[in-house]
Amino acid sequence: MNLDHVFVCGNPALDFAATLRARRTLRAETLVSPERLDAWYVEAGIVDALSPSGESDVAQAVALREAVYVLVTARRLGESYEAEALATVNGAARKPSATPQLTATGRHTEATAEEALSTVARHAVEVLSGPEVPLLKECGNPECTRVYIDRSRGVRRQWCGMESCGNKLKAAAYRARKKQVQAPAAH
């Protein structure tokens, strides 16, 4: 599987919400097929293997993703939860989740798409009701809409990740400063 999923948010539900990137501008969808959804579950560590998803599973996953994003944004801004988003997350969380099993070689989790999605919903419930709520931040890159848990010392992290956004913004700021210094002074 040659994929580009990024896991920098500090919680699987937040990383799941970030599978629609650049929400304010490009709106780059990463869950474009059942195979991509399945790959996300495996790459995120939600499951080791799962029965293949179908198009309806992708639609349910996108609905949950959007509900998680709405709730995370509301929580981050100190606003009330939207009833429909709350019902979507709670409905998914009520279903059976992926269950790890102990094998001779260690832990192994196989699941259906619905169980994997329920696991993501349960992660959302935990992050939105847990002690790290005050640490929820949106990336400082105006193009990025990832919400992450800022566990940095002093809670001063500005970007979802250095490789994904921090380096780009630092390089742009450096180029802007360099250009300003090289510009001839106007008389």
PDB file of C-alpha atoms in Angstrom:
ATOM      1  CA  MET A   1       0.000   0.000   0.000  1.00  0.00           C
ATOM      2  CA  ASN A   2       1.598   3.222  -1.135  1.00  0.00           C
ATOM      3  CA  LEU A   3      -0.313   5.912   0.761  1.00  0.00           C
ATOM      4  CA  ASP A   4       0.246   9.328   2.228  1.00  0.00           C
ATOM      5  CA  HIS A   5      -1.750   9.295   5.428  1.00  0.00           C
ATOM      6  CA  VAL A   6      -0.238  11.489   8.129  1.00  0.00           C
ATOM      7  CA  PHE A   7      -0.591  10.846  11.854  1.00  0.00           C
ATOM      8  CA  VAL A   8       0.488  13.960  13.737  1.00  0.00           C
ATOM      9  CA  CYS A   9      -2.605  14.905  15.723  1.00  0.00           C
ATOM     10  CA  GLY A  10      -2.021  12.821  18.851  1.00  0.00           C
ATOM     11  CA  ASN A  11      -5.276  10.847  18.713  1.00  0.00           C
ATOM     12  CA  PRO A  12      -6.721   8.549  16.029  1.00  0.00           C
ATOM     13  CA  ALA A  13     -10.039  10.441  15.939  1.00  0.00           C
ATOM     14  CA  LEU A  14      -8.225  13.734  15.294  1.00  0.00           C
ATOM     15  CA  ASP A  15      -6.109  12.111  12.590  1.00  0.00           C
ATOM     16  CA  PHE A  16      -9.312  10.692  11.105  1.00  0.00           C
ATOM     17  CA  ALA A  17     -10.911  14.161  11.067  1.00  0.00           C
ATOM     18  CA  ALA A  18      -7.816  15.335   9.182  1.00  0.00           C
ATOM     19  CA  THR A  19      -8.409  12.936   6.278  1.00  0.00           C
ATOM     20  CA  LEU A  20     -10.109  15.883   4.577  1.00  0.00           C
ATOM     21  CA  ARG A  21      -7.209  18.294   4.265  1.00  0.00           C
ATOM     22  CA  ALA A  22      -7.223  22.031   3.621  1.00  0.00           C
ATOM     23  CA  ARG A  23     -10.926  22.331   4.432  1.00  0.00           C
ATOM     24  CA  ARG A  24     -10.984  26.100   3.833  1.00  0.00           C
ATOM     25  CA  THR A  25      -9.305  26.008   0.427  1.00  0.00           C
ATOM     26  CA  LEU A  26      -8.507  22.896  -1.622  1.00  0.00           C
ATOM     27  CA  ARG A  27     -10.597  20.374   0.324  1.00  0.00           C
ATOM     28  CA  ALA A  28      -8.286  17.458  -0.475  1.00  0.00           C
ATOM     29  CA  GLU A  29     -10.137  14.199   0.206  1.00  0.00           C
ATOM     30  CA  THR A  30      -8.012  11.195   1.151  1.00  0.00           C
ATOM     31  CA  LEU A  31     -10.822   8.667   1.743  1.00  0.00           C
ATOM     32  CA  VAL A  32     -11.546   8.347  -1.967  1.00  0.00           C
ATOM     33  CA  SER A  33     -12.188   4.595  -2.047  1.00  0.00           C
ATOM     34  CA  PRO A  34     -12.897   1.625   0.193  1.00  0.00           C
ATOM     35  CA  GLU A  35      -9.259   0.568  -0.226  1.00  0.00           C
ATOM     36  CA  ARG A  36      -8.002   3.937   1.019  1.00  0.00           C
ATOM     37  CA  LEU A  37     -10.331   3.753   4.028  1.00  0.00           C
ATOM     38  CA  ASP A  38      -9.097   0.248   4.857  1.00  0.00           C
ATOM     39  CA  ALA A  39      -5.490   1.401   4.490  1.00  0.00           C
ATOM     40  CA  TRP A  40      -6.135   4.287   6.885  1.00  0.00           C
ATOM     41  CA  TYR A  41      -7.480   1.912   9.554  1.00  0.00           C
ATOM     42  CA  VAL A  42      -4.388  -0.298   9.237  1.00  0.00           C
ATOM     43  CA  GLU A  43      -1.876   2.589   9.089  1.00  0.00           C
ATOM     44  CA  ALA A  44      -3.521   4.253  12.098  1.00  0.00           C
ATOM     45  CA  GLY A  45      -3.151   1.057  14.106  1.00  0.00           C
ATOM     46  CA  ILE A  46      -6.904   0.706  14.585  1.00  0.00           C
ATOM     47  CA  VAL A  47      -6.712  -2.822  13.126  1.00  0.00           C
ATOM     48  CA  ASP A  48      -4.119  -5.209  11.788  1.00  0.00           C
ATOM     49  CA  ALA A  49      -6.551  -6.653   9.257  1.00  0.00           C
ATOM     50  CA  LEU A  50     -10.171  -6.140   8.310  1.00  0.00           C
ATOM     51  CA  SER A  51     -12.800  -7.438   5.983  1.00  0.00           C
ATOM     52  CA  PRO A  52     -12.820  -5.140   2.940  1.00  0.00           C
ATOM     53  CA  SER A  53     -14.911  -1.990   3.139  1.00  0.00           C
ATOM     54  CA  GLY A  54     -17.518  -1.088   0.552  1.00  0.00           C
ATOM     55  CA  GLU A  55     -18.747   2.255  -0.785  1.00  0.00           C
ATOM     56  CA  SER A  56     -21.396   2.461   1.964  1.00  0.00           C
ATOM     57  CA  ASP A  57     -18.628   2.087   4.563  1.00  0.00           C
ATOM     58  CA  VAL A  58     -16.797   5.025   2.994  1.00  0.00           C
ATOM     59  CA  ALA A  59     -19.977   7.118   3.168  1.00  0.00           C
ATOM     60  CA  GLN A  60     -20.439   6.222   6.857  1.00  0.00           C
ATOM     61  CA  ALA A  61     -16.784   6.983   7.557  1.00  0.00           C
ATOM     62  CA  VAL A  62     -17.007  10.384   5.876  1.00  0.00           C
ATOM     63  CA  ALA A  63     -20.170  11.169   7.873  1.00  0.00           C
ATOM     64  CA  LEU A  64     -18.399  10.228  11.104  1.00  0.00           C
ATOM     65  CA  ARG A  65     -15.296  12.178  10.120  1.00  0.00           C
ATOM     66  CA  GLU A  66     -17.327  15.323   9.502  1.00  0.00           C
ATOM     67  CA  ALA A  67     -19.225  14.878  12.770  1.00  0.00           C
ATOM     68  CA  VAL A  68     -15.948  14.472  14.674  1.00  0.00           C
ATOM     69  CA  TYR A  69     -14.561  17.617  13.050  1.00  0.00           C
ATOM     70  CA  VAL A  70     -17.694  19.611  13.939  1.00  0.00           C
ATOM     71  CA  LEU A  71     -17.560  18.429  17.564  1.00  0.00           C
ATOM     72  CA  VAL A  72     -13.810  18.992  17.914  1.00  0.00           C
ATOM     73  CA  THR A  73     -14.166  22.501  16.503  1.00  0.00           C
ATOM     74  CA  ALA A  74     -17.045  23.281  18.861  1.00  0.00           C
ATOM     75  CA  ARG A  75     -15.132  21.938  21.862  1.00  0.00           C
ATOM     76  CA  ARG A  76     -11.985  23.853  20.890  1.00  0.00           C
ATOM     77  CA  LEU A  77     -13.953  27.102  20.542  1.00  0.00           C
ATOM     78  CA  GLY A  78     -16.016  26.522  23.701  1.00  0.00           C
ATOM     79  CA  GLU A  79     -19.275  26.289  21.737  1.00  0.00           C
ATOM     80  CA  SER A  80     -22.228  23.938  22.155  1.00  0.00           C
ATOM     81  CA  TYR A  81     -22.268  20.642  20.323  1.00  0.00           C
ATOM     82  CA  GLU A  82     -24.403  20.293  17.206  1.00  0.00           C
ATOM     83  CA  ALA A  83     -27.096  17.654  17.897  1.00  0.00           C
ATOM     84  CA  GLU A  84     -26.715  15.837  14.565  1.00  0.00           C
ATOM     85  CA  ALA A  85     -22.935  15.519  14.909  1.00  0.00           C
ATOM     86  CA  LEU A  86     -23.331  14.297  18.475  1.00  0.00           C
ATOM     87  CA  ALA A  87     -25.878  11.671  17.374  1.00  0.00           C
ATOM     88  CA  THR A  88     -23.564  10.493  14.566  1.00  0.00           C
ATOM     89  CA  VAL A  89     -20.559  10.001  16.864  1.00  0.00           C
ATOM     90  CA  ASN A  90     -22.586   8.413  19.661  1.00  0.00           C
ATOM     91  CA  GLY A  91     -24.401   6.133  17.221  1.00  0.00           C
ATOM     92  CA  ALA A  92     -21.116   4.835  15.814  1.00  0.00           C
ATOM     93  CA  ALA A  93     -19.570   4.497  19.289  1.00  0.00           C
ATOM     94  CA  ARG A  94     -22.522   2.351  20.463  1.00  0.00           C
ATOM     95  CA  LYS A  95     -21.746  -0.358  17.928  1.00  0.00           C
ATOM     96  CA  PRO A  96     -19.281  -3.162  18.691  1.00  0.00           C
ATOM     97  CA  SER A  97     -15.697  -2.013  18.246  1.00  0.00           C
ATOM     98  CA  ALA A  98     -12.561  -3.776  17.053  1.00  0.00           C
ATOM     99  CA  THR A  99     -11.412  -6.224  19.701  1.00  0.00           C
ATOM    100  CA  PRO A 100      -7.738  -7.088  20.046  1.00  0.00           C
ATOM    101  CA  GLN A 101      -6.839 -10.733  20.559  1.00  0.00           C
ATOM    102  CA  LEU A 102      -3.716 -12.232  22.081  1.00  0.00           C
ATOM    103  CA  THR A 103      -1.922 -14.624  19.748  1.00  0.00           C
ATOM    104  CA  ALA A 104       1.300 -16.618  20.024  1.00  0.00           C
ATOM    105  CA  THR A 105       3.073 -13.737  18.256  1.00  0.00           C
ATOM    106  CA  GLY A 106       1.432 -10.904  20.219  1.00  0.00           C
ATOM    107  CA  ARG A 107      -1.579  -8.667  19.820  1.00  0.00           C
ATOM    108  CA  HIS A 108      -3.683  -8.947  16.670  1.00  0.00           C
ATOM    109  CA  THR A 109      -6.857  -7.045  15.821  1.00  0.00           C
ATOM    110  CA  GLU A 110      -9.164  -8.110  13.003  1.00  0.00           C
ATOM    111  CA  ALA A 111     -12.418  -6.280  12.449  1.00  0.00           C
ATOM    112  CA  THR A 112     -15.196  -5.365  10.092  1.00  0.00           C
ATOM    113  CA  ALA A 113     -15.355  -1.845   8.689  1.00  0.00           C
ATOM    114  CA  GLU A 114     -18.185  -1.063  11.131  1.00  0.00           C
ATOM    115  CA  GLU A 115     -16.103  -2.247  14.109  1.00  0.00           C
ATOM    116  CA  ALA A 116     -13.121  -0.179  12.952  1.00  0.00           C
ATOM    117  CA  LEU A 117     -15.345   2.887  12.578  1.00  0.00           C
ATOM    118  CA  SER A 118     -16.805   2.308  16.047  1.00  0.00           C
ATOM    119  CA  THR A 119     -13.269   2.259  17.430  1.00  0.00           C
ATOM    120  CA  VAL A 120     -12.578   5.656  15.844  1.00  0.00           C
ATOM    121  CA  ALA A 121     -15.840   7.020  17.294  1.00  0.00           C
ATOM    122  CA  ARG A 122     -14.857   5.780  20.758  1.00  0.00           C
ATOM    123  CA  HIS A 123     -11.507   7.569  20.407  1.00  0.00           C
ATOM    124  CA  ALA A 124     -13.487  10.733  19.601  1.00  0.00           C
ATOM    125  CA  VAL A 125     -15.614  10.299  22.733  1.00  0.00           C
ATOM    126  CA  GLU A 126     -12.473   9.874  24.819  1.00  0.00           C
ATOM    127  CA  VAL A 127     -10.589  12.860  23.424  1.00  0.00           C
ATOM    128  CA  LEU A 128     -13.627  15.154  23.621  1.00  0.00           C
ATOM    129  CA  SER A 129     -14.460  14.191  27.190  1.00  0.00           C
ATOM    130  CA  GLY A 130     -10.968  13.753  28.579  1.00  0.00           C
ATOM    131  CA  PRO A 131      -8.364  15.852  30.336  1.00  0.00           C
ATOM    132  CA  GLU A 132      -6.616  16.907  27.107  1.00  0.00           C
ATOM    133  CA  VAL A 133      -9.494  19.080  25.841  1.00  0.00           C
ATOM    134  CA  PRO A 134      -7.618  22.275  26.844  1.00  0.00           C
ATOM    135  CA  LEU A 135      -4.691  21.081  24.697  1.00  0.00           C
ATOM    136  CA  LEU A 136      -6.703  20.927  21.447  1.00  0.00           C
ATOM    137  CA  LYS A 137      -5.291  23.381  18.893  1.00  0.00           C
ATOM    138  CA  GLU A 138      -5.701  24.017  15.202  1.00  0.00           C
ATOM    139  CA  CYS A 139      -2.542  24.106  13.095  1.00  0.00           C
ATOM    140  CA  GLY A 140      -1.056  27.566  12.618  1.00  0.00           C
ATOM    141  CA  ASN A 141      -0.701  26.997   8.879  1.00  0.00           C
ATOM    142  CA  PRO A 142      -3.663  28.882   7.314  1.00  0.00           C
ATOM    143  CA  GLU A 143      -3.892  26.179   4.614  1.00  0.00           C
ATOM    144  CA  CYS A 144      -4.077  23.365   7.170  1.00  0.00           C
ATOM    145  CA  THR A 145      -7.145  22.541   9.226  1.00  0.00           C
ATOM    146  CA  ARG A 146      -5.756  19.718  11.364  1.00  0.00           C
ATOM    147  CA  VAL A 147      -6.611  19.847  15.047  1.00  0.00           C
ATOM    148  CA  TYR A 148      -3.968  18.290  17.292  1.00  0.00           C
ATOM    149  CA  ILE A 149      -3.247  17.740  20.966  1.00  0.00           C
ATOM    150  CA  ASP A 150      -0.446  20.074  22.020  1.00  0.00           C
ATOM    151  CA  ARG A 151       1.535  18.023  24.502  1.00  0.00           C
ATOM    152  CA  SER A 152       4.655  20.151  24.019  1.00  0.00           C
ATOM    153  CA  ARG A 153       6.464  21.613  26.969  1.00  0.00           C
ATOM    154  CA  GLY A 154       4.808  24.909  27.780  1.00  0.00           C
ATOM    155  CA  VAL A 155       1.999  24.079  25.316  1.00  0.00           C
ATOM    156  CA  ARG A 156       3.643  26.276  22.666  1.00  0.00           C
ATOM    157  CA  ARG A 157       3.426  24.074  19.601  1.00  0.00           C
ATOM    158  CA  GLN A 158       2.125  26.042  16.602  1.00  0.00           C
ATOM    159  CA  TRP A 159       1.831  23.422  13.881  1.00  0.00           C
ATOM    160  CA  CYS A 160       0.280  20.016  13.526  1.00  0.00           C
ATOM    161  CA  GLY A 161       3.738  18.718  12.615  1.00  0.00           C
ATOM    162  CA  MET A 162       7.102  20.135  11.641  1.00  0.00           C
ATOM    163  CA  GLU A 163       7.417  17.986   8.514  1.00  0.00           C
ATOM    164  CA  SER A 164       3.882  18.572   7.305  1.00  0.00           C
ATOM    165  CA  CYS A 165       3.427  22.284   8.073  1.00  0.00           C
ATOM    166  CA  GLY A 166       6.093  23.758  10.347  1.00  0.00           C
ATOM    167  CA  ASN A 167       8.996  23.509   7.914  1.00  0.00           C
ATOM    168  CA  LYS A 168       6.923  24.982   5.079  1.00  0.00           C
ATOM    169  CA  LEU A 169       5.926  28.011   7.149  1.00  0.00           C
ATOM    170  CA  LYS A 170       9.400  28.520   8.594  1.00  0.00           C
ATOM    171  CA  ALA A 171      10.933  28.370   5.099  1.00  0.00           C
ATOM    172  CA  ALA A 172       8.354  30.827   3.741  1.00  0.00           C
ATOM    173  CA  ALA A 173       9.006  33.234   6.629  1.00  0.00           C
ATOM    174  CA  TYR A 174      12.764  32.971   6.033  1.00  0.00           C
ATOM    175  CA  ARG A 175      12.349  33.702   2.306  1.00  0.00           C
ATOM    176  CA  ALA A 176      10.122  36.683   3.104  1.00  0.00           C
ATOM    177  CA  ARG A 177      12.685  38.091   5.568  1.00  0.00           C
ATOM    178  CA  LYS A 178      15.546  37.536   3.127  1.00  0.00           C
ATOM    179  CA  LYS A 179      13.593  39.220   0.313  1.00  0.00           C
ATOM    180  CA  GLN A 180      12.818  42.186   2.591  1.00  0.00           C
ATOM    181  CA  VAL A 181      16.506  42.616   3.514  1.00  0.00           C
ATOM    182  CA  GLN A 182      17.613  42.398  -0.133  1.00  0.00           C
ATOM    183  CA  ALA A 183      15.008  44.845  -1.387  1.00  0.00           C
ATOM    184  CA  PRO A 184      16.586  48.249  -2.162  1.00  0.00           C
ATOM    185  CA  ALA A 185      15.557  50.984   0.217  1.00  0.00           C
ATOM    186  CA  ALA A 186      13.024  53.389  -1.267  1.00  0.00           C
ATOM    187  CA  HIS A 187      14.085  57.055  -1.155  1.00  0.00           C
TER     188      HIS A 187
END
